[in-house]
């Protein structure tokens, strides 16, 4: 029987088998995969940054509009068509954009990593690896609502406690936990939400105490309110599901496959 060349499942009965040709083909295929992966991550980064840079300052404006925080050198943007005045600063969209990249890129990558592990308990997100837009937008909308409530309820609940715990802390904590259970409920999602709830306030402490860029009206410790970690925790599933949607849409665009 004549030797034949087998390249990517294609059998050529005419050309003789050539190890050099096979090796060259494999190298070219690897370069294509690496190039496509880099392009995928680059686009994912751009989409995540743009989403965070646009949505973040709007949500942050809920705090300034309710006198929760104020910037030292604010930029005021009048949105007369909705009767809303946005107080922000030039670096705020950049910071939220970077946060969007961290959460938007990490969630789908961690999903793929967990999918390859033997133990699949709490590995699949509540909305699936490819959540529909209705779920993604609902998740983001409910996060925005929690962000708004953290500002609107800060003054009314400032002096109220339940078993020694600030009422606002309790409300936002319960809200954030339920939000996570409904829209994520994965081990990798819990890790990212917890990391966000820890790292977010730490960065704020640095921005307030080291750089004096803004201040909270009613801080509890080190210049920040005690309830702010629950806002960060709630934001992780929202940005994470948006990242999952961006990621799978790009994969389907590249390969024509469904998930």
PDB file of C-alpha atoms in Angstrom, residues 44 48 96-110 143 188-189 191-197 232-244:
ATOM      1  CA  UNK A  44     -12.678  41.188  24.490  1.00  0.00           C
ATOM      2  CA  UNK A  48     -14.962  45.203  28.347  1.00  0.00           C
ATOM      3  CA  UNK A  96     -13.986  51.599  35.728  1.00  0.00           C
ATOM      4  CA  UNK A  97     -12.736  50.539  32.288  1.00  0.00           C
ATOM      5  CA  UNK A  98      -9.803  48.664  33.816  1.00  0.00           C
ATOM      6  CA  UNK A  99     -12.177  46.990  36.283  1.00  0.00           C
ATOM      7  CA  UNK A 100     -14.366  46.007  33.339  1.00  0.00           C
ATOM      8  CA  UNK A 101     -11.393  44.385  31.613  1.00  0.00           C
ATOM      9  CA  UNK A 102     -10.371  42.415  34.709  1.00  0.00           C
ATOM     10  CA  UNK A 103     -13.870  41.036  35.274  1.00  0.00           C
ATOM     11  CA  UNK A 104     -14.960  40.781  31.638  1.00  0.00           C
ATOM     12  CA  UNK A 105     -11.900  38.816  30.527  1.00  0.00           C
ATOM     13  CA  UNK A 106     -11.368  36.668  33.627  1.00  0.00           C
ATOM     14  CA  UNK A 107     -14.880  35.197  33.886  1.00  0.00           C
ATOM     15  CA  UNK A 108     -14.993  33.388  30.509  1.00  0.00           C
ATOM     16  CA  UNK A 109     -11.366  32.277  30.850  1.00  0.00           C
ATOM     17  CA  UNK A 110     -12.019  30.877  34.335  1.00  0.00           C
ATOM     18  CA  UNK A 143     -26.781  45.743  39.757  1.00  0.00           C
ATOM     19  CA  UNK A 188     -14.972  30.803  39.912  1.00  0.00           C
ATOM     20  CA  UNK A 189     -17.610  33.528  40.058  1.00  0.00           C
ATOM     21  CA  UNK A 191     -13.767  33.853  43.778  1.00  0.00           C
ATOM     22  CA  UNK A 192     -13.952  36.886  41.460  1.00  0.00           C
ATOM     23  CA  UNK A 193     -16.827  38.513  43.388  1.00  0.00           C
ATOM     24  CA  UNK A 194     -14.978  38.070  46.682  1.00  0.00           C
ATOM     25  CA  UNK A 195     -11.721  39.364  45.206  1.00  0.00           C
ATOM     26  CA  UNK A 196     -13.573  42.386  43.833  1.00  0.00           C
ATOM     27  CA  UNK A 197     -15.207  43.041  47.211  1.00  0.00           C
ATOM     28  CA  UNK A 232     -18.425  45.579  44.464  1.00  0.00           C
ATOM     29  CA  UNK A 233     -19.554  42.009  45.146  1.00  0.00           C
ATOM     30  CA  UNK A 234     -22.827  42.627  43.299  1.00  0.00           C
ATOM     31  CA  UNK A 235     -21.020  44.129  40.319  1.00  0.00           C
ATOM     32  CA  UNK A 236     -18.885  41.078  39.580  1.00  0.00           C
ATOM     33  CA  UNK A 237     -21.698  38.842  38.191  1.00  0.00           C
ATOM     34  CA  UNK A 238     -23.037  41.748  36.117  1.00  0.00           C
ATOM     35  CA  UNK A 239     -19.732  42.474  34.399  1.00  0.00           C
ATOM     36  CA  UNK A 240     -18.855  38.782  34.338  1.00  0.00           C
ATOM     37  CA  UNK A 241     -21.993  37.783  32.445  1.00  0.00           C
ATOM     38  CA  UNK A 242     -21.457  40.617  29.984  1.00  0.00           C
ATOM     39  CA  UNK A 243     -17.937  39.292  29.454  1.00  0.00           C
ATOM     40  CA  UNK A 244     -19.283  35.772  28.914  1.00  0.00           C
TER      41      UNK A 244
END
